Amino acid sequence: MSKMSVSAAIREGMREEMQRDERVIQVGEDLGVMGSPFAITKGFLEEFGPNRVIETPISEGSFTGMAVGAAMRGIRPVVELMYNDFISVALDPVMNQAAKLRYMTGGQVTIPMVIRAPMGAGRRNAGQHSACLEALFTHIPGLKVVCPSSAADAKALIKASIRDNDPVIFLEHKLLYAKKEEVPDEEIVLPLGQANVLREGTDITILTWSRQVYFVQEAAEKLAAEGISCEVIDLRTLVPLDWDTIKASVEKTHNLLVVEEGVKRGGIGAELTAQVIEELYDELDSPVGRVAGLNICSPFSPPLEDVNFPQVADSIAAVKRQLNR
Amino acid sequence: MSKMSVSAAIREGMREEMQRDERVIQVGEDLGVMGSPFAITKGFLEEFGPNRVIETPISEGSFTGMAVGAAMRGIRPVVELMYNDFISVALDPVMNQAAKLRYMTGGQVTIPMVIRAPMGAGRRNAGQHSACLEALFTHIPGLKVVCPSSAADAKALIKASIRDNDPVIFLEHKLLYAKKEEVPDEEIVLPLGQANVLREGTDITILTWSRQVYFVQEAAEKLAAEGISCEVIDLRTLVPLDWDTIKASVEKTHNLLVVEEGVKRGGIGAELTAQVIEELYDELDSPVGRVAGLNICSPFSPPLEDVNFPQVADSIAAVKRQLNR
Amino acid sequence: MAVTKTRESAPSYSSSFLLGMYQRMVLIRRFEEQAAESFTKGMLAGNIHLCIGQEASCVGACTALESRDFMTSTHRGHGHCLARGARPDRTMAELFGKATGYCGGKGGSMHIVDVSLGILGANGIVGAGIPIATGSGLVSSIQGTDEVTLCFFGDAASNQGTFHESINMAAAWNLPVIYFCENNQYGVSVPIRSVMNTDTVAERAKAYNIPGITIDGNDPIAVYETVRQAVDRARKGEGPTLIEALTYRHMGHYMGDNAWYRPESYMEEATERDCLANFRARLLGEGISEADITAAEQAAKKEIEEAYVFADESPYPDISAVTEDMYSQMNDRCVAR
Amino acid sequence: MAVTKTRESAPSYSSSFLLGMYQRMVLIRRFEEQAAESFTKGMLAGNIHLCIGQEASCVGACTALESRDFMTSTHRGHGHCLARGARPDRTMAELFGKATGYCGGKGGSMHIVDVSLGILGANGIVGAGIPIATGSGLVSSIQGTDEVTLCFFGDAASNQGTFHESINMAAAWNLPVIYFCENNQYGVSVPIRSVMNTDTVAERAKAYNIPGITIDGNDPIAVYETVRQAVDRARKGEGPTLIEALTYRHMGHYMGDNAWYRPESYMEEATERDCLANFRARLLGEGISEADITAAEQAAKKEIEEAYVFADESPYPDISAVTEDMYSQMNDRCVAR
Ligand SMILES: Cc1ncc(C[n+]2csc(CCOP(=O)(O)OP(=O)(O)O)c2C)c(N)n1
Ligand SMILES: Cc1ncc(C[n+]2csc(CCOP(=O)(O)OP(=O)(O)O)c2C)c(N)n1
Ligand SMILES: [Mg+2]
Ligand SMILES: [Mg+2]
C-alpha cells in the first residue's frame, strides 16, 4: 500500500500500461513538457519519448479522429480532452466513428482507445468547463463509460480501460484529483462492469459514482446516526452496468435513490430508475428517488455553483423524504 | 383545409414566417438553387433572395456558430443540419454557445434560433444517417426540443419555434416528409409544450412522438379490437414537456408505456419513467414500460434495420405484457 | 506552391500495365451502372453515391500504392475500394445488404470496407476520413515504418474543419499522408466556387507549407504519376502532399438526384473529357489492339455480372446478427440494456 | 500576401489620443495585477487568464473601432473588454462572482460581456468566438449596414477547425470581419512553432485569398493603424483581413501556472519589448510631460482601486437567481424538471 492522489494513481496506471505494452500512446494538448494541466502525464515525455506522447495542437476534432485511425492500425491511444465539455468539438470521432466502426464494418476493426476527460463542478470553472456529461456518453451505443471515485479504483480501471478492445470514455472528477488515498502496490486490473458496495445497509440503496460517492458516504454516516441504514454502491462503470449488484441490493433494501452531479433531465438517474422499474417494480417500497444537478448551465459565482450540484444535505433530505422519516 | 405533405407544411410555415418577419433567415447546405435535399426550402431563394437564404459550405460547426452570432445581432436564423447525426460536427455552437449564452451573460442576450434536422431510421441510410437524437438534446439545458408528427403540427410548430426567443431543436422524421395530410388554411401557431391526445382510452396511456405516433395509433387500433383501450398522446415537444396532460392521463389509466424510436439506454422513455415514478407512483397499476430502439448503431441491411426500431407489433406486445392480457 | 501539373514527358508503360488500369476503370463503371440499375429496380435502397466519371482518379491514385499501404474512402467510395482491389461480389452484396457483403450488410453503400486491403473505412460523415488517414500516417511515422496512407475526399469536404486541423498536424509532424481531393466541382448542388475564395483547393496547401498540386483527374496516368511522386516523398519522410484531381461526377449526387441544378455545359465537358473513352483511345494510340481492349472490357463486364448474381442470390443476414459486433467483448448488458 | 508590416511614416497623433491609449493600457495592466492579487489572496477562484503584456494589442485594435462596431473576445478577455470601454468595476465584480458583475456573477472571468458595447461574448471554448464574429459580419453584410466586427483569438486557436471554416466563409462572401490573432507564441505550454508548419499565422490567409499581415503587437500605434486599415477595407465592402499581432504573455497561462516550461529568453524578450514601458518612453519622446503621464497612471490606478472596492463590497447574487436566465420565456418545467 502506498498513499497517492487520484491523479498520481491514474498516472501510475497509465505508466504501467505504457511500460507493459508499447502500443499504448498518449494523445492530447500539453501532455509533453508540461505533463498536462493536472499533471497526469508528468514525466511521460522523458520516459517514453515524443513518439509515444503526442502533444497536439488545439484541434480536438481531428486529434481524436487521428487516434481512431491509429487504433485501426493496432495502436492503443489514450486521448485526453482537457475538459469533458470539449466533447462539443470532438463528438464526431467519438459518436460516429469510434463507437460505430466495429459495427459498421461488420466486425472487421476494433477501436481500442480510451478518451480521458476531467469533468465536474465545484472548481468555479463556469459554464463551459464544469459539466458532468456521462449521460450523454451512455446514450451512445458502442462506448463504455467509466467514472472512478477512489485512487485505487482509478488506477485499476484506467488499466482495464487501456486493455479493453472497445472505446472507453474515462471521466475523472477534477475535485478528486488531489484526494490522497491508499493504493495497493500489487497490480490490480478491475474488470469494467463491477460495482463496489461501499457500505452495507438495510433501509435504502443509494447508487452513485465519481465525486458524489464521498458526499453520499457522508450522508449515509449522518443518517446512520439517526438510525437510517443506507447501502451505498459506487457504480464505477456506467456501461457496462453491474446489474447483479444493483438487483441484489434493491431486493434487500426495497428502496432506491440515485445521486448524481450531472443535469437531472435525461441523466443516468433516469435510466437507472427505468431499468429498476422494469425489472424490480414489485421489490420497491417507495418510488425511486433522484438527486441530481439542476437543469441549468453551470453558474460561476460560488454560492450559485454550490446550489447547482447536490450537497450532502440534499441526499440526506432525499433519503428521509423517501423513507418518510 | 388543404392537403399537403409534412415537408410542404414545414416549408409553408417557414415561408409565412419569412414573409411576416424579415429577420428570419435560412442557413445551411443546398438550401439555395436545390431547395434542400428534401425540398424544404424550395423556391425560397427566388422569393427571398440570397441575403435571406444563406447557402453554406460543408462547415456545420461554423455555420451553426455563425447563426448564433447572427442571432445575437437580432436575426432569427433557421439552420438546417442535413441529418441530425451531423450534430457530431456542430455540437459546440449548440451545447456550449446557443444553449448557454443567455445564462452565462446574465440574460444580456437572447438566441432566437431554430436548428432543423431530419432524423430517423427506415430509409436504409445506415449507421451515420439514421439516428433519433432527441434524448441527447433534451439533456442539454437551454434548448427546447420539438418533434412534430403531422403536417398540421409541423407547420404550426415550426412557426412557434421561429417565434420563440430560445434556441429550438426541431427534429423532422425523414419517413414522415412525404405523408400527405389536411392542414388548416388559417394561421395556427401552436405553443411549445402542448401535447396532443390523439386517442382517448382507459386502460393504458402511451406517450410517443414523431413517426412512432403512427405506429402506436395502429397498435391502439388493433388492441381496441381485442378490447384494450389505449390513450395515445403525441407529446409534440419534449422540452418543455406538457406535464399536465401526462399527469391527467396517467391518473385516468393508471398504466404508462413510452414508445420511442431512438436508442433505449438513456432515451426519453427513461426520463419520462423517472418523472412519473417520482410524482405519480401511487397512481400506477403496473411498472412503466418502454419500447425503444436497440442499444446499437443503425444497421443498413433492411431486415436488420427493421428489427432495430420498434414496429407496431412491438408496441402491441408491450401493452399486452404490461396489462397481463 | 500550387501548380497546375501537366505531364512533360510520357514515360512508357507496359501494355499490361495500361490494360490493367483500363480494365479496372471499366470494372468500376460497370459496377456503378449495375448498382444504378438495381437501385432503379428497387433491389437496393438507401443513399447510393456513384462515381461514374471519376474512375481515373480512383484507379490512378490506388495504382500508385503498394500492398502494405493504407487508404481511407468517402461516401462515394465504391470506386476507391474496387480500385484498391476489393472484390466486386462482396462489394455488391454489401450494397444489397446481404450477409456476404463486406460488412455483413451492416454498413451499406457508404461504408464499404475491406480492412485486409488496408482500407481504413469509407465514411458517411463528410471530412471524417481525413483525421483517420492522418492517424494512420502518425502510426507509420512513430513506428518508423514506410507505409503511406492515401486519403480520398471531395472538394466540398475541404471546407470542413477536419481538413485544416488534420493537414496542419500532418505538415507539422511530416506525416506520410497523401491528401487526395477529387474535385468534381460540386458538393451535392453547391458549386465549390461559390463557397471558396481561391481558384483551386490545392492552393490551400500554402497554409501548411506543403506541396499543393492540381492535376487533370480524368487522366489516369497523370493521376498515377503525381500520386506516385507524393508517395515517394512521403515514404522518404518528406511529409504530406495535397493533390487536387479535377474531375466530373456524371450522375446526380446520389441515386434519385438528376442534377438539374448544374448547367448543361457541365455534362458536355464531362462527356468530352470522359476518362474511360479517352483512355481507351489512348490505349489504341499506344498500339494496344482493339481485341485486347475488348477482352478487358468483357472480363470486367463478366465480373460484374457475376457479382450481381452473387449479391442477388446471397441471403440477408440472420436477424440474430443485429446486436453482434457492437462491442468486441460481448457484454449482454451493454447491448441488451 | 503575408507580409511583416512596419510603419513607414508616423502620422502624428494628438497628445490626448496617445495619452488616452496609454491610460487604457495602464488601466488594463492594473486591473490584471489587482485580479492576480485578489486571486492569490483567495478572494476569487476559477480559471483566470491574465493578459499582462498584451495591452497594446487590446487597446490598439479596439481603438480602431467605432461605437457601432462589434467584437468577440476569448478566455483571455479582460483586456479586450476594458479596451472596448467596459467598466472596470462591473468587470471586477464579475470576476468576484458578485451580483453587480456584468453577468450577475453567472459568467465569471472567461465570460465577461457588455453587450451594449457591441461585445458579442467572450468564450471559454478555444476558437468558438470565430464563427460568432463571422455571424455578426454576415448580418452587417446582408443588411447592407457598415459595422465591422473584430474577432480576437490566440495563436493556438488558429489550429481549430472553426478558424478555417469561418474565414473561408467570410472570404467567399466578403464579410466585414477582422480576424485578429494575438500571437503570444504559446497555447498553454505548447509553442505554436511545434504545432504549425509555417512561420506565421498570417500566411494562412493565402488559403482564403485575403490579406494576411503580421505586425508588432507590442506597438499600440502599429496595431491601431493596421486594424484601422482593415476596418476601412471591411467597411468599404472589400472583405475580411487576417492580422497577426506578435506579443507576449507575461504571466502563466492562468493563475497558478508559473510558466516554467518557457525558456528564460521568453521573458527577457518580453520585458525588453514590454508595451507599457516602451509606449511610455515614446510618449515622453513625443513631448508629453512626465506630469501628464503620471496623472494618467494615477487615474487608472484609482479607477482600479475603486473597482476592487466595488467588487469586494458588492453582494453575491441571491441563490434564487440560480435558475433565472436559462430560458427567455420562463417555463417552470424546462428548468425545474
Ligand atoms: C458532415 C456532413 N455534412 C453533410 C453531409 C451530407 N453530404 C454528403 S456528401 C455531401 C457533398 C460532399 O461533396 P464533396 O466532398 O465534394 O464530395 P462529392 O460528393 O462531390 O464526391 C454532403 C453535403 C454529410 N454526409 N456529412
Ligand atoms: C476547445 C478547447 N480546447 C482547449 C481548451 C483549453 N485551453 C484554454 S486556453 C488554451 C490555450 C489557447 O491558446 P491561444 O489560443 O494561443 O490563446 P492564449 O491563451 O495564448 O491567449 C487552451 C488549450 C479550451 N478552452 N477549449
Ligand atoms: Mg464534390
Ligand atoms: Mg497563445
Coordinates of C-alpha atoms in Angstrom, one line a residue, chain A residues 110-237:
Chain A
T110 CA -11.6 -2.9 -33.2
I111 CA -11.0 0.5 -31.8
P112 CA -9.1 0.0 -28.5
M113 CA -8.9 3.6 -27.4
V114 CA -9.5 5.5 -24.2
I115 CA -10.8 9.0 -24.0
R116 CA -9.9 10.5 -20.7
A117 CA -11.5 13.8 -19.6
P118 CA -11.7 15.7 -16.4
M119 CA -15.3 16.7 -15.5
G120 CA -17.3 18.2 -12.8
A121 CA -18.3 21.3 -10.9
G122 CA -17.0 22.9 -7.7
R123 CA -13.9 24.5 -9.1
R124 CA -15.6 27.7 -10.2
N125 CA -14.8 26.9 -13.8
A126 CA -18.1 28.3 -15.0
G127 CA -20.5 27.4 -17.8
Q128 CA -18.2 25.8 -20.4
H129 CA -15.8 23.9 -18.1
S130 CA -17.9 22.3 -15.3
A131 CA -20.3 19.7 -16.8
C132 CA -20.7 16.1 -16.0
L133 CA -21.6 14.6 -19.3
E134 CA -21.7 10.9 -18.6
A135 CA -25.3 10.6 -19.5
L136 CA -24.5 11.9 -23.0
F137 CA -21.9 9.2 -23.4
T138 CA -24.0 6.3 -22.1
H139 CA -26.7 7.1 -24.7
I140 CA -24.2 6.4 -27.5
P141 CA -24.1 2.7 -28.3
G142 CA -20.6 1.3 -28.7
L143 CA -19.0 3.3 -25.9
K144 CA -18.1 2.1 -22.5
V145 CA -18.2 4.7 -19.7
V146 CA -16.1 4.6 -16.6
C147 CA -16.2 7.1 -13.7
P148 CA -13.9 6.1 -10.9
S149 CA -14.1 7.7 -7.4
S150 CA -11.0 6.5 -5.5
A151 CA -7.4 6.5 -6.3
A152 CA -7.2 2.7 -6.2
D153 CA -10.1 2.3 -8.5
A154 CA -8.8 5.0 -10.8
K155 CA -5.6 3.1 -11.2
A156 CA -7.2 -0.3 -11.6
L157 CA -9.8 1.0 -14.0
I158 CA -7.5 3.0 -16.2
K159 CA -5.5 -0.1 -16.7
A160 CA -8.6 -2.1 -17.6
S161 CA -9.8 0.6 -19.9
I162 CA -6.5 0.6 -21.8
R163 CA -6.6 -3.1 -22.1
D164 CA -10.2 -3.1 -23.3
N165 CA -10.7 -3.5 -27.0
D166 CA -13.6 -1.1 -27.2
P167 CA -13.6 2.7 -27.0
V168 CA -13.8 3.7 -23.3
I169 CA -14.8 7.1 -22.0
F170 CA -12.9 7.6 -18.8
L171 CA -14.3 10.5 -16.7
E172 CA -12.2 11.9 -13.9
H173 CA -13.7 14.4 -11.5
K174 CA -11.4 17.4 -11.2
L175 CA -12.1 17.8 -7.5
L176 CA -11.0 14.3 -6.8
Y177 CA -7.5 14.6 -8.4
A178 CA -5.9 15.9 -5.2
K179 CA -7.5 13.3 -2.9
K180 CA -4.8 11.1 -1.4
E181 CA -5.7 7.5 -0.7
E182 CA -4.1 4.1 -0.2
V183 CA -3.4 2.3 -3.4
P184 CA -2.3 -1.4 -3.3
D185 CA 1.2 -2.0 -4.6
E186 CA 0.4 -5.1 -6.5
E187 CA -1.1 -4.9 -9.9
I188 CA -4.8 -4.8 -10.0
V189 CA -6.9 -4.6 -13.2
L190 CA -10.5 -4.2 -12.3
P191 CA -13.0 -5.6 -14.8
L192 CA -15.2 -3.0 -16.3
G193 CA -18.8 -3.5 -15.0
Q194 CA -18.1 -4.3 -11.4
A195 CA -19.8 -2.0 -8.8
N196 CA -18.4 -1.6 -5.3
V197 CA -20.7 -1.9 -2.3
L198 CA -19.0 0.7 -0.1
R199 CA -21.4 0.5 2.8
E200 CA -23.8 -2.2 3.6
G201 CA -27.3 -1.2 4.8
T202 CA -30.8 -2.4 5.0
D203 CA -33.2 0.6 4.6
I204 CA -32.3 2.0 1.2
T205 CA -29.9 1.6 -1.6
I206 CA -28.1 4.6 -2.9
L207 CA -26.4 4.3 -6.3
T208 CA -23.8 6.9 -7.1
W209 CA -20.3 7.3 -8.7
S210 CA -17.5 9.8 -9.1
R211 CA -17.3 12.7 -6.6
Q212 CA -20.8 12.1 -5.2
V213 CA -19.5 8.9 -3.7
Y214 CA -17.9 11.0 -1.0
F215 CA -21.0 13.2 -0.5
V216 CA -23.2 10.1 -0.2
Q217 CA -20.9 8.3 2.2
E218 CA -21.0 11.4 4.4
A219 CA -24.8 11.5 4.1
A220 CA -25.0 7.8 5.0
E221 CA -22.8 8.3 8.0
K222 CA -25.1 11.1 9.3
L223 CA -28.2 9.1 8.5
A224 CA -26.8 6.1 10.4
A225 CA -26.6 8.4 13.5
E226 CA -30.3 8.9 13.0
G227 CA -31.0 5.2 12.7
I228 CA -31.3 5.0 8.9
S229 CA -29.2 2.3 7.3
C230 CA -28.1 3.1 3.8
E231 CA -26.4 0.7 1.4
V232 CA -24.0 2.8 -0.7
I233 CA -22.9 1.5 -4.0
D234 CA -20.3 3.1 -6.2
L235 CA -21.2 2.0 -9.7
R236 CA -17.7 2.7 -11.0
T237 CA -18.7 1.9 -14.6

